[in-house]
Coordinates of C-alpha atoms in Angstrom, one line a residue:
Chain X
M1 CA 294.8 125.4 -102.8
G2 CA 295.8 121.9 -104.8
T3 CA 295.4 121.5 -108.0
K4 CA 292.2 120.2 -108.8
Q5 CA 290.7 123.1 -106.8
T6 CA 292.7 125.6 -108.7
V7 CA 291.9 123.9 -112.3
V8 CA 287.5 124.1 -110.6
D9 CA 287.8 128.2 -110.0
I10 CA 289.8 128.9 -113.0
L11 CA 286.6 127.2 -114.9
K12 CA 284.4 129.0 -113.2
D13 CA 285.4 131.9 -114.3
L14 CA 285.3 131.1 -117.4
T15 CA 282.0 129.2 -118.0
G16 CA 280.7 131.4 -114.8
S17 CA 279.4 127.6 -113.0
D18 CA 280.8 125.2 -110.3
V19 CA 282.4 122.2 -112.7
S20 CA 282.8 120.1 -109.3
G21 CA 279.7 118.2 -109.9
N22 CA 280.8 117.5 -113.7
L23 CA 284.5 116.7 -114.1
D24 CA 284.5 114.2 -116.7
E25 CA 281.8 116.4 -118.9
N26 CA 283.3 116.9 -122.6
L27 CA 283.6 120.9 -122.1
F28 CA 284.3 121.7 -125.8
D29 CA 281.3 118.8 -127.0
S30 CA 278.7 120.5 -124.6
G31 CA 279.9 124.2 -125.8
M32 CA 281.2 125.4 -121.8
I33 CA 284.6 126.5 -123.7
D34 CA 285.3 128.5 -127.1
S35 CA 287.8 129.1 -128.9
M36 CA 288.8 132.0 -127.5
A37 CA 288.2 130.5 -123.8
T38 CA 290.6 128.5 -124.7
V39 CA 293.4 130.2 -125.1
E40 CA 292.8 132.1 -121.6
L41 CA 292.4 128.8 -120.5
L42 CA 296.3 127.9 -121.7
L43 CA 297.2 131.4 -120.0
E44 CA 295.2 130.8 -116.3
L45 CA 296.9 127.4 -116.8
Q46 CA 300.5 128.5 -117.3
E47 CA 300.3 131.6 -115.5
R48 CA 299.1 129.5 -111.8
F49 CA 301.0 127.2 -111.8
G50 CA 304.1 128.1 -113.6
I51 CA 304.0 125.5 -115.9
D52 CA 305.0 125.6 -119.4
V53 CA 302.2 124.0 -121.6
P54 CA 303.2 124.5 -126.0
V55 CA 300.9 125.6 -127.5
S56 CA 301.6 123.3 -130.0
E57 CA 301.3 120.9 -128.4
F58 CA 297.8 122.1 -127.0
D59 CA 296.2 118.6 -128.1
R60 CA 292.2 119.4 -127.6
S61 CA 291.2 115.7 -127.0
E62 CA 294.3 115.1 -124.8
W63 CA 292.1 118.7 -122.1
D64 CA 288.3 118.0 -122.6
T65 CA 287.5 117.2 -119.1
P66 CA 288.6 118.9 -116.2
N67 CA 289.4 115.5 -114.4
K68 CA 292.3 115.7 -118.2
I69 CA 293.2 119.1 -117.4
I70 CA 293.4 118.2 -113.9
A71 CA 296.0 115.2 -114.9
K72 CA 296.7 117.0 -117.0
V73 CA 298.7 119.5 -114.9
E74 CA 299.8 117.1 -112.4
S75 CA 301.7 115.4 -114.8
M76 CA 303.9 118.9 -115.8
K77 CA 304.5 119.8 -112.4
Chain N
M1 CA 293.5 147.2 -162.9
T2 CA 290.0 144.9 -163.3
M3 CA 287.6 146.0 -165.4
D4 CA 285.4 142.6 -164.6
I5 CA 286.3 139.7 -161.9
I6 CA 284.5 137.0 -163.5
K7 CA 286.8 137.3 -166.9
A8 CA 289.8 138.1 -165.9
I9 CA 289.7 134.8 -163.1
D10 CA 288.5 133.1 -167.0
E11 CA 292.1 135.0 -168.7
I12 CA 294.5 132.6 -166.0
A13 CA 292.5 130.2 -166.5
Q14 CA 293.4 130.1 -170.1
K15 CA 297.0 131.8 -170.0
T16 CA 298.1 129.5 -167.1
P17 CA 295.1 126.4 -166.5
T18 CA 297.7 124.6 -164.8
A19 CA 298.3 127.0 -161.7
I20 CA 296.4 125.5 -157.9
A21 CA 293.9 127.4 -157.5
Y22 CA 293.3 126.0 -154.0
D23 CA 294.6 123.9 -151.6
Y24 CA 292.6 122.1 -149.2
L25 CA 295.2 120.6 -146.5
G26 CA 297.5 119.5 -149.9
K27 CA 294.3 118.6 -151.8
T28 CA 294.0 120.5 -154.4
N29 CA 292.7 122.3 -157.6
T30 CA 293.4 124.1 -160.5
Y31 CA 292.9 126.8 -162.7
R32 CA 291.3 124.7 -165.0
E33 CA 289.0 122.7 -163.1
L34 CA 287.7 126.5 -161.4
K35 CA 286.6 127.7 -165.2
N36 CA 285.4 124.2 -166.3
Y37 CA 283.5 122.8 -163.4
S38 CA 281.8 126.3 -163.0
D39 CA 281.0 126.7 -167.1
A40 CA 279.3 123.5 -166.7
L41 CA 277.6 124.4 -163.7
A42 CA 276.5 128.1 -165.4
G43 CA 275.1 126.0 -168.2
Y44 CA 273.2 123.6 -166.2
I45 CA 271.6 126.8 -163.9
D46 CA 270.8 128.6 -167.2
G47 CA 268.8 125.5 -167.7
L48 CA 266.6 125.9 -164.9
N49 CA 264.8 129.3 -166.3
L50 CA 264.6 130.5 -162.8
T51 CA 263.8 133.7 -162.4
S52 CA 267.0 137.3 -164.2
G53 CA 269.3 138.0 -161.3
S54 CA 267.1 135.9 -158.6
P55 CA 270.1 134.6 -155.7
I56 CA 271.0 131.1 -155.0
M57 CA 271.8 130.0 -151.5
V58 CA 274.7 128.8 -151.6
Y59 CA 275.6 126.4 -148.3
G60 CA 278.7 123.9 -146.9
D61 CA 281.7 124.6 -145.8
Q62 CA 285.3 125.5 -147.1
T63 CA 286.4 123.7 -149.6
F64 CA 286.4 123.9 -152.9
S65 CA 282.9 122.9 -154.8
M66 CA 281.7 126.4 -152.3
I67 CA 284.0 129.1 -155.0
V68 CA 282.7 127.2 -157.8
A69 CA 279.4 127.5 -157.0
F70 CA 280.2 130.5 -156.3
L71 CA 281.5 131.2 -159.9
G72 CA 278.9 129.5 -161.7
C73 CA 276.0 131.7 -160.0
V74 CA 277.5 135.3 -161.1
K75 CA 278.7 133.2 -164.7
S76 CA 275.1 132.5 -164.7
G77 CA 274.0 136.1 -164.2
H78 CA 272.5 134.7 -160.3
A79 CA 273.9 136.3 -157.1
Y80 CA 275.3 133.7 -154.2
I81 CA 274.3 133.8 -150.8
P82 CA 277.2 132.1 -148.8
V83 CA 275.8 130.0 -145.6
D84 CA 277.3 128.8 -143.6
Q85 CA 277.1 124.6 -142.8
H86 CA 277.1 125.2 -139.4
S87 CA 274.0 127.7 -139.3
P88 CA 270.8 127.0 -136.9
K89 CA 267.5 125.5 -138.4
D90 CA 265.8 128.1 -137.9
R91 CA 268.9 131.1 -139.5
L92 CA 268.1 128.8 -142.9
T93 CA 264.9 129.5 -142.9
M94 CA 264.3 133.5 -142.4
I95 CA 267.0 133.9 -144.9
Q96 CA 264.6 131.3 -147.1
N97 CA 261.8 134.0 -146.8
I98 CA 263.9 137.1 -147.1
A99 CA 265.9 136.3 -150.2
Q100 CA 263.4 134.4 -151.8
P101 CA 265.8 132.2 -153.4
E102 CA 264.5 129.8 -156.0
L103 CA 267.8 127.9 -155.8
V104 CA 269.4 125.6 -153.1
I105 CA 272.8 124.1 -154.2
A106 CA 273.7 121.7 -150.7
I107 CA 276.9 121.5 -150.9
Q108 CA 276.8 120.1 -147.0
P109 CA 273.3 117.9 -146.6
L110 CA 270.8 120.9 -145.4
P111 CA 269.5 120.0 -141.8
V112 CA 266.7 121.4 -142.3
K113 CA 263.6 120.8 -146.2
L114 CA 263.3 124.3 -147.3
Q115 CA 260.2 123.6 -149.2
A116 CA 259.7 125.3 -152.6
V117 CA 262.7 125.5 -154.1
K118 CA 265.2 123.9 -156.4
T119 CA 268.5 122.6 -155.1
I120 CA 271.6 121.5 -156.0
E121 CA 273.0 118.1 -153.8
I122 CA 276.0 117.1 -153.8
A123 CA 276.1 114.3 -155.7
K124 CA 273.5 116.1 -158.2
L125 CA 277.0 118.6 -158.1
E126 CA 280.1 116.1 -159.1
A127 CA 278.2 114.4 -162.5
I128 CA 277.5 119.0 -164.2
F129 CA 281.0 119.5 -162.8
R130 CA 281.9 116.4 -164.8
Q131 CA 279.9 117.0 -168.5
S132 CA 282.9 120.0 -169.5
N133 CA 280.9 122.2 -172.2
Q134 CA 282.4 125.7 -172.3
Y135 CA 279.9 128.5 -171.8
P136 CA 280.4 131.7 -173.1
L137 CA 279.6 134.4 -171.3
T138 CA 276.9 136.4 -172.0
H139 CA 274.7 137.5 -168.9
S140 CA 277.1 137.2 -166.8
V141 CA 275.9 139.3 -163.4
K142 CA 278.1 143.3 -164.2
N143 CA 277.7 146.5 -163.0
N144 CA 275.3 146.8 -160.0
E145 CA 274.2 143.7 -160.2
N146 CA 273.9 141.7 -157.8
F147 CA 277.6 139.2 -156.5
Y148 CA 276.9 138.8 -153.4
I149 CA 274.6 138.9 -150.9
I150 CA 276.1 137.9 -147.1
F151 CA 273.2 138.1 -144.4
T152 CA 274.3 139.0 -141.1
S153 CA 273.1 140.4 -137.2
G154 CA 270.5 142.7 -136.8
T155 CA 268.7 143.0 -133.2
T156 CA 265.6 142.0 -134.2
G157 CA 267.1 137.9 -134.2
K158 CA 266.4 138.7 -138.3
P159 CA 269.4 139.1 -140.1
K160 CA 269.9 141.6 -142.6
G161 CA 271.1 140.6 -146.3
V162 CA 273.5 142.9 -147.5
Q163 CA 273.9 142.9 -150.9
I164 CA 277.3 143.8 -152.6
S165 CA 277.1 144.6 -156.5
H166 CA 280.0 143.4 -159.1
R167 CA 280.6 147.4 -159.1
N168 CA 280.8 147.4 -155.2
L169 CA 283.6 144.2 -155.2
L170 CA 286.0 145.8 -157.9
S171 CA 285.8 148.8 -156.5
F172 CA 287.7 146.8 -153.5
V173 CA 289.5 144.3 -155.6
N174 CA 291.2 146.8 -157.3
W175 CA 292.3 148.4 -154.3
L176 CA 293.8 145.5 -152.8
V177 CA 295.3 144.3 -155.6
S178 CA 296.9 148.0 -156.5
D179 CA 298.0 149.7 -152.8
F180 CA 299.3 146.6 -150.6
N181 CA 302.2 145.6 -152.3
V182 CA 301.0 142.2 -152.6
P183 CA 303.4 140.4 -155.0
E184 CA 302.2 138.2 -157.6
R185 CA 300.5 135.0 -157.7
P186 CA 300.7 134.9 -154.0
V187 CA 299.4 132.0 -151.1
I188 CA 297.0 133.5 -149.1
L189 CA 296.0 132.0 -146.4
S190 CA 292.0 131.3 -146.5
Q191 CA 290.6 131.1 -143.2
A192 CA 287.7 132.9 -142.7
P193 CA 284.3 130.9 -144.0
Y194 CA 283.1 132.5 -146.7
S195 CA 279.2 133.4 -144.2
F196 CA 282.0 136.4 -143.0
D197 CA 283.0 138.8 -145.8
L198 CA 286.2 138.8 -144.9
S199 CA 286.8 135.5 -146.4
V200 CA 286.2 138.1 -150.0
M201 CA 289.7 139.7 -148.8
D202 CA 291.4 136.7 -149.7
L203 CA 288.7 134.7 -151.9
Y204 CA 289.0 137.1 -155.1
P205 CA 292.2 139.5 -154.5
T206 CA 293.8 135.9 -154.7
L207 CA 291.3 134.0 -157.8
V208 CA 292.2 137.2 -160.2
M209 CA 295.9 138.0 -159.6
G210 CA 296.5 133.8 -160.9
G211 CA 297.4 132.5 -156.7
T212 CA 296.3 129.9 -154.1
L213 CA 293.9 129.8 -151.5
Q214 CA 295.8 127.7 -148.7
V215 CA 292.7 127.1 -146.6
L216 CA 293.2 126.0 -143.0
P217 CA 289.6 124.9 -141.8
K218 CA 287.5 125.2 -139.3
E219 CA 288.3 122.5 -137.1
V220 CA 291.9 122.1 -137.9
T221 CA 292.1 126.5 -136.4
D222 CA 290.5 125.2 -133.4
N223 CA 292.5 122.6 -132.4
F224 CA 296.1 123.6 -132.1
K225 CA 298.0 120.9 -131.7
S226 CA 296.6 120.9 -135.4
L227 CA 297.6 124.7 -136.4
F228 CA 300.7 124.9 -135.6
E229 CA 301.1 121.2 -137.6
T230 CA 299.5 122.5 -140.5
L231 CA 300.3 126.5 -140.4
P232 CA 304.3 125.8 -141.7
K233 CA 303.2 123.9 -144.4
L234 CA 301.6 126.2 -146.1
A235 CA 304.1 128.8 -147.6
L236 CA 302.3 131.6 -147.7
N237 CA 302.8 134.6 -148.8
V238 CA 300.3 136.5 -147.3
W239 CA 298.5 136.3 -144.4
V240 CA 294.5 137.1 -143.9
S241 CA 292.5 136.8 -140.6
T242 CA 291.5 138.5 -137.3
P243 CA 293.7 139.9 -134.9
S244 CA 292.2 137.3 -132.9
L245 CA 293.4 134.4 -134.8
I246 CA 296.8 136.0 -134.6
D247 CA 296.9 136.1 -131.1
I248 CA 296.6 132.5 -130.8
C249 CA 299.9 132.5 -133.8
L250 CA 301.5 134.4 -131.2
L251 CA 301.6 132.5 -128.3
E252 CA 303.6 130.0 -130.4
P253 CA 307.5 130.8 -130.5
S254 CA 308.6 129.2 -133.1
F255 CA 305.5 131.7 -135.0
K256 CA 308.1 134.2 -136.5
Q257 CA 310.3 135.4 -140.0
S258 CA 313.2 132.5 -139.6
K259 CA 310.4 129.1 -139.4
Y260 CA 308.2 131.3 -142.4
P261 CA 310.4 133.1 -144.6
E262 CA 307.5 133.4 -147.2
L263 CA 305.0 135.3 -145.2
S264 CA 305.8 138.9 -146.2
H265 CA 301.8 140.5 -145.4
F266 CA 299.5 140.7 -142.8
L267 CA 296.3 142.2 -143.3
F268 CA 293.8 142.7 -140.5
C269 CA 290.3 143.3 -140.9
G270 CA 287.2 142.6 -138.8
E271 CA 288.3 143.9 -134.9
E272 CA 290.1 146.4 -133.3
L273 CA 294.1 145.7 -133.8
T274 CA 296.0 146.6 -131.1
H275 CA 298.7 148.1 -130.7
Q276 CA 300.0 145.1 -128.2
T277 CA 299.4 142.4 -130.9
A278 CA 300.7 144.6 -133.5
V279 CA 304.5 145.3 -131.5
R280 CA 304.6 141.6 -131.0
L281 CA 304.0 140.9 -134.6
K282 CA 306.7 143.1 -136.1
Q283 CA 309.1 141.5 -133.1
R284 CA 308.7 138.4 -135.1
F285 CA 308.4 139.1 -138.8
P286 CA 310.3 142.8 -138.4
D287 CA 310.8 142.3 -142.1
A288 CA 306.7 141.8 -142.9
L289 CA 304.2 144.1 -143.6
I290 CA 302.1 144.4 -141.4
F291 CA 298.5 146.3 -142.6
N292 CA 295.4 147.6 -140.3
T293 CA 292.0 147.9 -141.8
Y294 CA 288.8 148.9 -141.9
G295 CA 284.8 148.3 -142.9
P296 CA 281.6 147.0 -142.4
T297 CA 280.3 144.5 -144.5
E298 CA 278.2 146.8 -146.7
T299 CA 280.5 148.7 -147.3
T300 CA 281.9 145.7 -149.1
V301 CA 284.5 144.1 -146.6
A302 CA 287.2 147.3 -146.2
V303 CA 287.8 150.8 -147.1
T304 CA 290.6 152.3 -145.1
A305 CA 294.0 150.7 -144.3
I306 CA 297.1 152.2 -142.8
E307 CA 300.2 150.3 -142.2
I308 CA 301.9 149.7 -139.3
T309 CA 304.9 150.4 -139.1
N310 CA 307.3 150.9 -136.3
A311 CA 307.1 155.1 -136.5
I312 CA 303.1 153.9 -136.2
L313 CA 303.2 152.1 -132.8
D314 CA 305.7 154.5 -130.9
K315 CA 303.2 157.6 -131.7
Y316 CA 299.9 156.1 -131.3
Q317 CA 298.8 154.4 -128.6
R318 CA 296.2 153.1 -130.2
L319 CA 295.9 152.8 -133.4
P320 CA 294.5 154.1 -136.4
I321 CA 291.8 152.5 -138.9
G322 CA 293.5 154.3 -142.1
Y323 CA 293.8 156.8 -144.4
A324 CA 289.8 156.1 -146.6
K325 CA 291.0 154.3 -150.3
Q326 CA 291.4 156.9 -153.0
D327 CA 287.7 155.9 -154.5
T328 CA 285.7 156.6 -151.4
T329 CA 285.1 159.3 -149.4
I330 CA 284.7 159.1 -145.4
K331 CA 283.1 161.8 -142.9
L332 CA 281.8 162.3 -139.7
D333 CA 278.4 163.5 -138.5
N334 CA 276.7 164.5 -135.0
L335 CA 280.5 165.9 -134.2
N336 CA 280.8 165.6 -129.7
A337 CA 282.5 168.3 -129.6
Q338 CA 284.0 166.9 -126.0
N339 CA 286.1 164.7 -128.3
Q340 CA 285.1 165.5 -131.9
A341 CA 284.1 162.0 -132.8
G342 CA 281.8 161.5 -135.2
E343 CA 279.5 158.9 -136.2
I344 CA 281.7 157.7 -139.8
I345 CA 279.8 158.0 -142.6
I346 CA 281.4 156.2 -145.2
S347 CA 280.3 157.3 -149.7
G348 CA 282.4 155.4 -153.4
P349 CA 281.8 153.4 -155.4
S350 CA 281.7 150.2 -152.5
V351 CA 278.8 151.4 -151.0
S352 CA 275.5 148.3 -150.8
K353 CA 272.6 149.4 -152.4
G354 CA 270.7 148.6 -149.7
Y355 CA 269.2 145.6 -147.3
L356 CA 268.1 142.9 -150.0
N357 CA 264.2 143.0 -149.0
S358 CA 264.2 145.3 -146.8
P359 CA 263.3 148.9 -148.0
Q360 CA 262.7 149.8 -144.2
K361 CA 266.0 148.4 -143.2
T362 CA 268.2 150.7 -145.9
K363 CA 266.4 153.4 -145.9
Q364 CA 267.0 153.8 -141.5
V365 CA 271.2 153.7 -142.7
F366 CA 271.4 154.1 -146.6
L367 CA 271.4 158.1 -147.1
G368 CA 271.5 160.5 -149.7
E369 CA 269.6 160.9 -153.2
S370 CA 272.4 160.0 -156.2
Q371 CA 275.4 158.5 -153.9
Q372 CA 274.4 156.2 -151.3
F373 CA 276.0 157.3 -147.4
Y374 CA 276.0 154.7 -145.4
H375 CA 275.6 156.0 -142.2
T376 CA 278.2 153.4 -140.0
G377 CA 277.3 153.3 -136.7
D378 CA 280.8 153.2 -135.9
L379 CA 282.1 156.6 -134.1
G380 CA 285.7 158.3 -135.7
T381 CA 287.4 161.2 -135.5
V382 CA 290.0 162.0 -138.5
D383 CA 292.8 164.4 -138.0
A384 CA 294.6 166.8 -141.0
T385 CA 295.7 164.0 -143.0
G386 CA 292.3 162.1 -143.5
L387 CA 293.5 159.4 -140.6
V388 CA 290.7 157.8 -139.2
F389 CA 291.2 156.0 -135.6
Y390 CA 288.3 154.3 -134.2
K391 CA 286.5 155.4 -131.3
G392 CA 283.6 152.8 -130.4
R393 CA 279.8 152.5 -131.7
I394 CA 277.2 154.4 -130.7
D395 CA 274.5 151.8 -130.4
F396 CA 275.0 147.4 -129.0
Q397 CA 276.9 146.5 -131.3
I398 CA 279.9 144.4 -130.6
K399 CA 282.8 143.2 -132.9
L400 CA 283.7 139.9 -131.7
N401 CA 286.8 137.5 -132.6
G402 CA 286.1 139.3 -135.6
Y403 CA 282.5 138.6 -135.7
R404 CA 279.8 141.2 -135.3
I405 CA 277.2 140.6 -133.4
E406 CA 273.9 142.8 -131.7
L407 CA 273.5 142.4 -128.1
E408 CA 269.6 143.2 -128.9
E409 CA 269.6 139.6 -130.9
V410 CA 271.1 137.7 -128.2
N411 CA 268.9 139.1 -125.9
H412 CA 266.6 138.2 -127.6
Y413 CA 267.5 134.9 -128.1
L414 CA 267.8 134.7 -125.0
N415 CA 265.0 136.2 -123.4
Q416 CA 263.2 133.4 -125.6
Q417 CA 264.2 130.1 -123.3
E418 CA 261.2 128.8 -121.1
L419 CA 263.8 128.7 -118.9
I420 CA 264.6 132.4 -118.1
K421 CA 262.6 135.0 -116.4
S422 CA 265.1 137.8 -118.6
A423 CA 269.2 137.8 -119.5
V424 CA 271.3 140.5 -120.3
A425 CA 274.7 139.6 -122.3
V426 CA 276.7 142.3 -122.7
P427 CA 281.0 142.6 -123.7
K428 CA 283.7 141.8 -122.1
Y429 CA 287.0 143.8 -122.8
N430 CA 290.2 144.0 -122.1
R431 CA 292.4 146.6 -121.4
Q432 CA 293.0 147.0 -125.3
H433 CA 289.7 148.0 -126.0
K434 CA 288.6 144.7 -127.5
V435 CA 285.8 142.4 -126.8
T436 CA 287.3 139.3 -125.4
A437 CA 284.4 137.4 -124.1
L438 CA 280.3 137.6 -123.9
N439 CA 278.6 137.1 -120.8
A440 CA 275.2 135.9 -120.1
Y441 CA 273.6 137.9 -116.6
V442 CA 270.2 135.5 -116.1
V443 CA 267.6 135.4 -114.1
L444 CA 266.1 132.2 -114.1
Q445 CA 262.3 131.4 -114.1
N446 CA 261.9 129.2 -111.6
N447 CA 264.2 128.4 -107.9
T448 CA 266.3 125.3 -109.5
S449 CA 268.1 122.7 -107.9
R450 CA 269.2 121.7 -110.6
P451 CA 273.4 123.2 -110.1
A452 CA 274.8 126.0 -112.4
F453 CA 276.9 123.6 -115.0
E454 CA 273.8 121.8 -115.8
V455 CA 270.8 124.5 -116.7
T456 CA 274.1 126.5 -118.8
K457 CA 274.9 123.7 -120.2
A458 CA 271.1 123.0 -121.2
L459 CA 270.6 126.9 -122.1
K460 CA 273.5 126.2 -124.6
Q461 CA 271.9 123.7 -126.3
Q462 CA 269.5 125.3 -126.7
L463 CA 270.6 128.4 -127.9
R464 CA 273.0 126.2 -130.5
Q465 CA 269.5 125.5 -132.4
E466 CA 268.2 128.9 -132.8
M467 CA 271.4 131.0 -133.2
M468 CA 274.5 130.9 -134.8
A469 CA 277.0 129.8 -132.5
Y470 CA 279.3 132.3 -132.1
M471 CA 276.8 134.8 -131.0
I472 CA 276.3 132.5 -128.0
P473 CA 277.3 133.8 -124.4
Q474 CA 280.8 132.1 -123.4
R475 CA 279.6 132.9 -119.6
F476 CA 276.8 131.8 -117.9
E477 CA 276.0 133.7 -114.7
Y478 CA 272.7 133.4 -112.1
R479 CA 271.1 136.3 -110.8
S480 CA 268.0 137.0 -108.6
S481 CA 267.7 140.3 -111.0
L482 CA 268.9 142.5 -113.4
P483 CA 269.5 146.3 -112.9
L484 CA 266.6 148.1 -115.1
T485 CA 266.4 151.7 -116.4
I486 CA 263.4 154.5 -115.7
N487 CA 262.1 152.8 -118.8
G488 CA 261.8 149.3 -117.1
K489 CA 264.1 147.5 -119.7
V490 CA 267.0 145.9 -118.3
D491 CA 269.6 148.4 -118.4
I492 CA 272.5 147.3 -120.8
K493 CA 274.8 149.1 -119.5
A494 CA 275.3 149.4 -116.4
M495 CA 275.8 145.4 -116.3
I496 CA 278.8 146.5 -119.3
K497 CA 280.1 148.6 -116.8
E498 CA 279.6 145.7 -113.5
A499 CA 281.2 142.7 -116.0
N500 CA 284.4 145.0 -116.9
S501 CA 284.3 146.3 -113.1
N502 CA 287.3 143.9 -112.1
D503 CA 289.8 145.5 -114.0

């Protein structure tokens, strides 16, 4: 499965809805992801992609839309 | 032992006026400032001729002006009602209607104009602070008079104001100062918003001990990068938070004893401390004292505690919530023979007199004639040594992130939405009985072609106007119908089961 589809799946698990039509939506500003869910997101990304995202490097502004998350994951794989 | 919290804080200011009381990301305020500013404010409040003992609403975020305002209120004989700046307008007006305050101190601009009430805004407040006149304590809050009133979730969507007296608070503060081996003049984490009574666990013990409150504002906590840039700079001795915050910190490998050599105490309250979290923390901070505590807002922050040692971790897979403090009695009601669990009933000097201006609601849970017995709604067991174990709820109240939420209140707001035909919010638990999220199952009013994402976004936006953000479900799932009970109501229990059936 591609990076994009996996990220969309993870976000669907967290929010209950398909984000594929809203890839540039700010997930924090719109309230789609709260702080507890941010932790879940981070853990899921680490598990599914085997990437190491240090929580201390997790600057919200770099991970706030589905497209940014996809690009970040791609750059870290 | 402290006899008067207000005097004790003033005495610290006289003994060590230049000691730092409040540190907001490096911006510091001393005990002298705390005394002078709160004295000036108390004098100003006296001049307003408010009804004696009437409560004052204090609206704002985590800043020094907030705690000055709290002290100014109680010095002049008035309880304060802390209201968080992120509160929706409707909640503000509901609190106003119930509490009938004659004065609002607005540290942050009020989102709604409150009718028929005097207001002190921040510019005026700062001008008052600059008048330095000593204020003799002649009619400060004492004994059974209300010190603060914290509003908490009610099942009907109407919040309940828990009245905490000076006597209640004194019982809690003296226990915290004496029973936890907290170092002298401690540097303590102050992270919880003031409208949440977990904040009282750091606020008054720190001030009566002459320590420093190290503030971690919400914006910093929410952005993990800034959280971990800030934490090492705080030089904390004592950590006070919900277990949820420590779970985030434990994701960071450098959060360990060698990087935080001064950090010697962890105090947890507000929700279940899981075995897993405690084990991990003990591995990172082998020499620190880790305390699990428990108590509803109605009994002043916490009434039981236990140090979580390796022996406790070895012995119990689900951690005990501790022993009752010396002046408090815990008994169980309606014992269920099968598991020996019963409703936890608490009596003692820290038990509130009841809900403000709500005799009906008070009567339902505060029972007893000469002494108040608070019926918590929590299920527990007590072993032969008096050690208490938490076993869940008798109703639909949950703890998420330390916040107390009545599912019926969430459902009340969901079902008021125009888009929604019926809806139910249920907790999602992890394997260790801790709530990790709130899920909503929704039947929409009409078939809509709008994508689910758009509908969820619109609903969340509207809900943020009406309810506290921490109560808004994280996940929204759309259904064509929901299971009903024989009475025709949505079957919450069935949905809880379903939401938790995957793992």
